[in-house]
Tab-separated table of C-alpha atoms in Angstrom:
chain	number	residue	atom	x	y	z
A	1	MET	CA	27.805	18.528	43.361
A	2	ALA	CA	30.320	19.198	40.601
A	3	ALA	CA	29.556	21.967	38.148
A	4	THR	CA	28.256	20.947	34.728
A	5	THR	CA	31.103	21.174	32.222
A	6	ALA	CA	30.956	23.331	29.114
A	7	SER	CA	31.138	20.294	26.849
A	8	THR	CA	28.182	18.700	28.582
A	9	ARG	CA	26.093	21.864	28.237
A	10	ARG	CA	26.812	22.025	24.531
A	11	GLN	CA	25.983	18.367	23.933
A	12	PHE	CA	22.283	18.683	24.477
A	13	LEU	CA	20.408	15.473	25.333
A	14	THR	CA	23.509	13.310	25.640
A	15	LEU	CA	21.516	11.178	28.088
A	16	LEU	CA	20.080	9.636	24.949
A	17	GLY	CA	23.405	8.769	23.330
A	18	LEU	CA	22.205	5.244	22.639
A	19	SER	CA	24.253	2.994	20.406
A	20	THR	CA	22.524	1.728	17.294
A	21	VAL	CA	23.463	-1.802	18.247
A	22	VAL	CA	21.802	-1.672	21.668
A	23	VAL	CA	18.624	-0.091	20.308
A	24	SER	CA	18.393	-2.505	17.407
A	25	CYS	CA	18.697	-5.482	19.729
A	26	GLY	CA	15.559	-4.389	21.516
A	27	THR	CA	13.517	-3.676	18.393
A	28	ALA	CA	14.538	-6.129	15.712
A	29	ALA	CA	12.042	-6.211	12.868
A	30	THR	CA	9.773	-9.200	12.441
A	31	GLY	CA	6.701	-9.931	10.376
A	32	ALA	CA	3.273	-8.639	11.329
A	33	SER	CA	1.250	-10.777	13.688
A	34	SER	CA	-2.276	-11.994	13.110
A	35	GLY	CA	-4.965	-10.480	15.315
A	36	LYS	CA	-5.115	-13.426	17.678
A	37	ASP	CA	-1.386	-13.252	18.359
A	38	GLN	CA	-1.345	-9.600	19.368
A	39	THR	CA	-0.486	-8.827	22.966
A	40	ARG	CA	-3.258	-7.356	25.094
A	41	LYS	CA	-0.865	-6.338	27.861
A	42	LEU	CA	1.178	-3.149	27.866
A	43	ARG	CA	4.160	-2.777	30.180
A	44	TYR	CA	4.849	0.776	31.287
A	45	GLN	CA	6.497	3.039	33.865
A	46	GLY	CA	4.480	5.413	36.011
A	47	TRP	CA	5.159	8.609	37.917
A	48	ALA	CA	4.939	8.688	41.702
A	49	GLY	CA	1.880	10.504	42.984
A	50	GLN	CA	0.567	11.217	39.490
A	51	VAL	CA	-2.036	9.663	37.212
A	52	THR	CA	-0.861	9.264	33.643
A	53	LEU	CA	-3.264	9.425	30.735
A	54	PRO	CA	-3.016	5.668	30.037
A	55	GLU	CA	-3.864	4.994	33.694
A	56	LEU	CA	-6.821	7.352	33.443
A	57	ALA	CA	-7.919	5.742	30.160
A	58	GLU	CA	-7.828	2.286	31.725
A	59	ASP	CA	-9.883	3.402	34.713
A	60	LEU	CA	-12.450	4.982	32.385
A	61	GLY	CA	-12.801	1.672	30.552
A	62	TYR	CA	-11.424	2.998	27.262
A	63	LEU	CA	-8.766	0.270	26.980
A	64	GLY	CA	-11.300	-2.540	26.868
A	65	ASP	CA	-9.502	-5.867	27.221
A	66	VAL	CA	-6.051	-4.275	26.919
A	67	LYS	CA	-4.402	-4.234	30.346
A	68	LEU	CA	-1.611	-2.056	31.694
A	69	GLU	CA	1.226	-3.706	33.588
A	70	TRP	CA	3.114	-1.289	35.837
A	71	VAL	CA	6.807	-2.211	36.086
A	72	GLY	CA	7.950	0.690	38.276
A	73	ASN	CA	8.230	4.484	38.298
A	74	THR	CA	10.465	6.862	36.415
A	75	ILE	CA	11.418	10.493	37.024
A	76	SER	CA	12.861	10.986	33.530
A	77	GLY	CA	11.236	11.137	30.112
A	78	PRO	CA	14.510	10.296	28.310
A	79	GLN	CA	14.889	7.190	30.474
A	80	ASP	CA	11.284	6.231	29.778
A	81	ILE	CA	11.554	6.331	25.987
A	82	GLN	CA	14.952	4.624	26.112
A	83	SER	CA	13.227	1.784	27.973
A	84	ALA	CA	10.596	1.666	25.230
A	85	ALA	CA	13.226	1.647	22.487
A	86	THR	CA	15.088	-1.274	24.069
A	87	GLY	CA	11.923	-3.284	24.670
A	88	GLN	CA	11.846	-3.065	28.463
A	89	VAL	CA	8.407	-1.421	28.265
A	90	ASP	CA	5.897	-1.215	25.435
A	91	PHE	CA	5.464	2.557	25.375
A	92	GLY	CA	7.243	5.519	26.890
A	93	GLY	CA	6.784	9.256	26.937
A	94	ALA	CA	9.149	12.189	26.841
A	95	PHE	CA	9.712	15.776	25.807
A	96	ASN	CA	9.700	16.005	22.006
A	97	GLY	CA	13.329	17.076	21.799
A	98	ALA	CA	14.283	13.815	23.479
A	99	VAL	CA	12.121	11.901	20.984
A	100	VAL	CA	13.926	13.604	18.091
A	101	LYS	CA	17.306	12.822	19.629
A	102	LEU	CA	16.337	9.177	20.123
A	103	ALA	CA	15.299	8.896	16.472
A	104	ALA	CA	18.574	10.550	15.437
A	105	ASN	CA	20.366	7.676	17.182
A	106	ASN	CA	18.649	5.260	14.775
A	107	ALA	CA	16.075	3.993	17.242
A	108	PRO	CA	13.184	2.564	15.190
A	109	VAL	CA	10.425	4.307	17.140
A	110	LYS	CA	7.446	6.461	16.233
A	111	ALA	CA	5.610	9.104	18.203
A	112	VAL	CA	1.951	8.101	18.280
A	113	ILE	CA	0.166	10.706	20.435
A	114	SER	CA	0.859	13.877	22.417
A	115	TYR	CA	0.335	13.444	26.143
A	116	TYR	CA	1.390	16.654	27.872
A	117	GLY	CA	1.962	20.265	27.067
A	118	SER	CA	1.837	23.824	28.289
A	119	ASP	CA	-1.154	26.109	28.581
A	120	LYS	CA	-2.356	28.697	31.072
A	121	HIS	CA	-3.041	25.933	33.606
A	122	ALA	CA	-0.376	23.323	32.811
A	123	TYR	CA	3.118	24.739	32.515
A	124	SER	CA	6.616	24.443	33.887
A	125	GLY	CA	7.664	27.400	35.990
A	126	TYR	CA	11.173	28.425	37.044
A	127	TYR	CA	10.815	29.646	40.611
A	128	VAL	CA	13.046	31.527	43.006
A	129	LEU	CA	12.543	32.495	46.631
A	130	LYS	CA	10.504	35.661	47.021
A	131	ASP	CA	13.504	37.621	48.353
A	132	SER	CA	15.950	36.247	45.756
A	133	PRO	CA	18.032	38.831	43.881
A	134	ILE	CA	17.552	36.817	40.661
A	135	ARG	CA	15.440	38.874	38.249
A	136	SER	CA	16.820	38.170	34.769
A	137	ALA	CA	18.609	35.628	32.623
A	138	ARG	CA	21.969	37.224	33.344
A	139	ASP	CA	21.407	36.778	37.069
A	140	LEU	CA	21.516	33.009	36.526
A	141	ILE	CA	25.254	32.959	35.790
A	142	ASP	CA	26.935	30.732	38.393
A	143	LYS	CA	23.534	29.750	39.813
A	144	LYS	CA	22.082	26.250	40.326
A	145	ILE	CA	18.797	25.295	38.665
A	146	GLY	CA	17.116	22.134	39.973
A	147	MET	CA	15.156	20.025	37.473
A	148	ASN	CA	13.952	16.446	37.173
A	149	THR	CA	16.457	15.415	34.492
A	150	LEU	CA	19.095	16.907	32.229
A	151	GLY	CA	18.801	16.975	28.471
A	152	ALA	CA	15.031	17.211	28.383
A	153	HIS	CA	12.181	19.726	28.478
A	154	ALA	CA	13.368	21.711	31.505
A	155	GLU	CA	16.897	22.220	30.198
A	156	ALA	CA	15.641	23.113	26.718
A	157	MET	CA	13.353	25.825	28.096
A	158	LEU	CA	16.193	27.135	30.259
A	159	ASP	CA	18.488	27.395	27.238
A	160	ILE	CA	15.823	29.250	25.240
A	161	TYR	CA	15.353	31.701	28.104
A	162	LEU	CA	19.098	32.271	28.440
A	163	GLN	CA	19.530	32.814	24.714
A	164	ARG	CA	16.642	35.265	24.567
A	165	GLY	CA	18.179	37.014	27.547
A	166	GLY	CA	21.246	37.769	25.457
A	167	LEU	CA	23.706	35.418	27.137
A	168	SER	CA	26.656	34.232	25.089
A	169	PRO	CA	27.441	30.505	24.791
A	170	ALA	CA	30.256	31.034	27.294
A	171	ASP	CA	27.893	32.659	29.782
A	172	ILE	CA	25.286	29.923	29.283
A	173	ASP	CA	27.924	27.335	30.165
A	174	LYS	CA	28.264	29.004	33.581
A	175	VAL	CA	24.628	28.281	34.440
A	176	GLU	CA	24.415	24.981	36.294
A	177	PRO	CA	21.380	22.715	35.807
A	178	LEU	CA	21.207	19.977	38.431
A	179	VAL	CA	19.109	16.836	38.727
A	180	VAL	CA	16.764	16.987	41.714
A	181	PRO	CA	13.895	14.499	42.187
A	182	PRO	CA	10.599	16.347	41.603
A	183	VAL	CA	9.256	15.573	45.073
A	184	ASN	CA	12.379	17.184	46.626
A	185	THR	CA	12.702	20.221	44.366
A	186	GLU	CA	10.570	22.630	46.401
A	187	GLN	CA	12.350	21.688	49.626
A	188	SER	CA	15.760	22.090	47.974
A	189	LEU	CA	14.831	25.614	46.909
A	190	ARG	CA	13.526	26.595	50.341
A	191	GLN	CA	16.685	25.215	51.985
A	192	LYS	CA	18.776	27.205	49.457
A	193	GLN	CA	20.507	24.119	48.100
A	194	ILE	CA	19.526	25.395	44.653
A	195	ASP	CA	18.810	28.908	43.390
A	196	VAL	CA	15.976	28.086	40.993
A	197	ALA	CA	13.439	25.251	41.094
A	198	VAL	CA	11.656	23.953	38.009
A	199	LEU	CA	8.148	23.049	39.161
A	200	SER	CA	5.107	21.863	37.247
A	201	GLY	CA	1.697	20.338	37.788
A	202	VAL	CA	0.491	19.596	41.277
A	203	LEU	CA	3.977	20.062	42.769
A	204	ARG	CA	4.079	23.600	41.397
A	205	ASP	CA	0.616	24.530	42.648
A	206	LYS	CA	1.294	23.006	46.048
A	207	ALA	CA	4.477	25.092	46.356
A	208	LEU	CA	2.644	28.250	45.262
A	209	ALA	CA	-0.085	27.615	47.812
A	210	THR	CA	2.570	27.422	50.538
A	211	GLY	CA	3.934	30.789	49.409
A	212	GLY	CA	7.347	32.412	49.667
A	213	ILE	CA	8.336	31.842	46.039
A	214	ARG	CA	7.850	33.734	42.781
A	215	PRO	CA	8.218	32.835	39.088
A	216	LEU	CA	11.232	33.943	37.093
A	217	PHE	CA	9.646	32.681	33.857
A	218	THR	CA	7.483	29.868	32.509
A	219	ASP	CA	7.586	27.776	29.346
A	220	PHE	CA	4.084	29.047	28.492
A	221	GLU	CA	5.466	32.596	28.524
A	222	LEU	CA	8.293	31.499	26.220
A	223	LEU	CA	6.363	29.519	23.596
A	224	GLY	CA	2.653	29.958	24.242
A	225	ALA	CA	0.326	26.935	24.293
A	226	PHE	CA	1.978	23.863	22.790
A	227	SER	CA	2.058	20.090	23.077
A	228	ALA	CA	5.439	19.296	24.563
A	229	GLY	CA	5.780	15.524	24.737
A	230	THR	CA	4.664	12.378	22.945
A	231	TYR	CA	4.316	8.695	23.677
A	232	VAL	CA	6.440	6.483	21.452
A	233	MET	CA	6.218	2.841	20.438
A	234	THR	CA	8.710	0.830	18.429
A	235	ASP	CA	8.112	0.109	14.762
A	236	ARG	CA	8.278	-3.550	15.667
A	237	PHE	CA	5.514	-3.259	18.260
A	238	LEU	CA	3.273	-1.287	15.899
A	239	ARG	CA	3.816	-3.843	13.153
A	240	GLN	CA	3.183	-6.863	15.379
A	241	ASN	CA	0.327	-5.380	17.430
A	242	PRO	CA	-1.553	-2.835	15.296
A	243	ASP	CA	-4.949	-3.454	16.893
A	244	THR	CA	-3.549	-3.174	20.411
A	245	ALA	CA	-1.675	-0.003	19.448
A	246	ARG	CA	-4.861	1.463	17.985
A	247	THR	CA	-6.803	0.630	21.131
A	248	PHE	CA	-4.111	2.216	23.309
A	249	VAL	CA	-3.633	5.412	21.303
A	250	THR	CA	-7.342	5.975	20.801
A	251	ALA	CA	-8.010	5.376	24.509
A	252	VAL	CA	-5.395	7.953	25.485
A	253	GLY	CA	-6.949	10.407	23.007
A	254	LYS	CA	-10.373	9.846	24.566
A	255	ALA	CA	-8.914	10.327	28.051
A	256	ILE	CA	-7.398	13.655	26.955
A	257	GLU	CA	-10.809	14.883	25.836
A	258	TRP	CA	-12.551	13.487	28.917
A	259	ALA	CA	-10.148	15.397	31.172
A	260	ARG	CA	-10.554	18.520	29.033
A	261	THR	CA	-14.358	18.549	29.136
A	262	THR	CA	-15.138	17.082	32.567
A	263	PRO	CA	-15.473	19.381	35.592
A	264	ARG	CA	-12.118	19.699	37.323
A	265	GLU	CA	-13.433	18.455	40.664
A	266	GLU	CA	-14.662	15.256	39.017
A	267	VAL	CA	-11.310	14.673	37.301
A	268	ILE	CA	-9.448	15.160	40.584
A	269	ALA	CA	-11.810	12.811	42.418
A	270	ARG	CA	-11.247	10.145	39.775
A	271	MET	CA	-7.477	10.546	39.904
A	272	THR	CA	-7.458	10.400	43.687
A	273	ASP	CA	-9.440	7.181	43.588
A	274	ILE	CA	-7.010	5.695	41.046
A	275	VAL	CA	-3.996	6.476	43.230
A	276	LYS	CA	-5.651	4.995	46.298
A	277	LYS	CA	-6.734	1.827	44.482
A	278	ARG	CA	-3.352	1.029	42.957
A	279	GLY	CA	-1.673	0.706	46.324
A	280	ARG	CA	1.771	2.149	45.645
A	281	ASN	CA	2.093	3.908	49.005
A	282	GLU	CA	1.697	7.374	47.488
A	283	ASP	CA	0.334	10.672	48.785
A	284	ALA	CA	-2.782	11.554	46.802
A	285	ALA	CA	-3.254	14.942	48.513
A	286	PRO	CA	-1.310	17.019	45.922
A	287	LEU	CA	-3.730	15.903	43.199
A	288	LYS	CA	-6.169	18.547	44.441
A	289	TYR	CA	-3.993	21.089	42.635
A	290	TRP	CA	-4.352	19.405	39.201
A	291	ARG	CA	-5.697	21.656	36.440
A	292	SER	CA	-4.841	20.335	32.973
A	293	TYR	CA	-2.682	17.939	30.985
A	294	GLY	CA	-1.937	20.841	28.644
A	295	VAL	CA	-2.251	18.932	25.358
A	296	ALA	CA	-2.860	21.493	22.619
A	297	GLU	CA	-4.456	19.443	19.834
A	298	THR	CA	-7.764	17.553	19.875
A	299	ALA	CA	-7.307	13.988	21.176
A	300	GLY	CA	-3.542	14.462	21.228
A	301	ARG	CA	-3.092	14.341	17.459
A	302	ILE	CA	0.395	15.258	16.315
A	303	THR	CA	0.648	18.078	13.772
A	304	GLY	CA	4.382	17.796	13.155
A	305	LYS	CA	5.177	21.366	14.177
A	306	GLU	CA	5.749	20.324	17.791
A	307	LEU	CA	8.488	17.949	16.616
A	308	GLN	CA	9.880	20.138	13.818
A	309	LEU	CA	10.604	22.828	16.424
A	310	TRP	CA	13.106	20.506	18.096
A	311	ILE	CA	14.548	19.114	14.860
A	312	ASP	CA	15.464	22.700	13.980
A	313	TRP	CA	16.664	23.473	17.522
A	314	LEU	CA	18.962	20.477	17.717
A	315	SER	CA	20.289	21.090	14.210
A	316	GLU	CA	21.094	24.710	15.000
A	317	ARG	CA	22.978	23.600	18.105
A	318	GLY	CA	24.926	20.991	16.159
A	319	ASP	CA	23.532	18.129	18.240
A	320	ILE	CA	22.133	16.454	15.137
A	321	ASP	CA	23.041	16.950	11.493
A	322	LYS	CA	20.648	18.767	9.189
A	323	GLY	CA	18.544	16.165	7.436
A	324	GLN	CA	19.482	13.471	9.935
A	325	VAL	CA	15.878	13.168	11.098
A	326	LYS	CA	13.010	13.200	8.606
A	327	LEU	CA	9.826	14.569	10.143
A	328	SER	CA	7.500	12.248	8.225
A	329	ASP	CA	9.365	9.224	9.623
A	330	LEU	CA	9.100	10.467	13.187
A	331	TYR	CA	5.384	10.247	13.944
A	332	THR	CA	2.049	8.785	12.893
A	333	ASN	CA	-1.598	9.535	13.632
A	334	ASP	CA	-2.762	6.326	11.954
A	335	PHE	CA	-3.559	4.643	15.281
A	336	ASN	CA	-5.565	7.536	16.711
A	337	THR	CA	-9.283	7.206	15.936
A	338	ALA	CA	-10.453	9.287	18.900
A	339	ARG	CA	-12.803	12.192	18.308
A	340	SER	CA	-13.498	15.285	20.380
């Protein structure tokens, strides 16, 4: 696979270089709908072998008469929120830096609830083989790092680690992030097709249980506990379907707290049942390693700091102009009525 060019490394999140015209076509403003006209069906993309919070919320009965309609799977947060912005799905979730970048490209979307993050149980780890000579940031020069997508959470954490390790911009450009499907990342590392594997969730714990790998660093070590990604909906959808949006966001918030307070074995059993019932030909076995969704705030409420971090980061890198994104325009908690 060709090495990532210096220009690509410096243009963080270029996967979300959406044109204003394309985005606007999918989210043209219209008047608010009356309650009876609001959709009670939400199209969405899932993740293979995983149970998303909306799927959990639906199974728990929190969505009431609102139904989820699965349209396929994604392996990329940026792709998921792009699909939401262009109206192909009704909500999408991604790393908060990708949400900021999408808003900077004039997409009329709002973050409505946090849905994943990092804590002592839920984190992204950067793993090498146990006998690898890689021990520091400088050792990553000319090395391949496998991750689920470029321009998102994994690449952002890598860049922070490299900067803190004292690498110059020129040295950072010599580190090569590569896209590897999550289900293949562990195997790619063990077969030495990549030098570092970014692993999280059940795929991480499954790989650790197998043994033979060790962490180089984790995002939890870099930033502590933090909510890392949010679900977004278009301004148009929120305006036309406020009751449905409120039902959805509140249900997800309740599901976050249910998963936080319910014994882990019970959560895993519920998730396993969900995967088996939906009939997508998936392996439910890795779910036994699940520990946490990692959302920092109660019911997934957005404080603003988790988005401001990436507004500042992208501005410092020159990927967006200072003042291009206004924090208060980027998110809302108005649809979240969940309580702890």
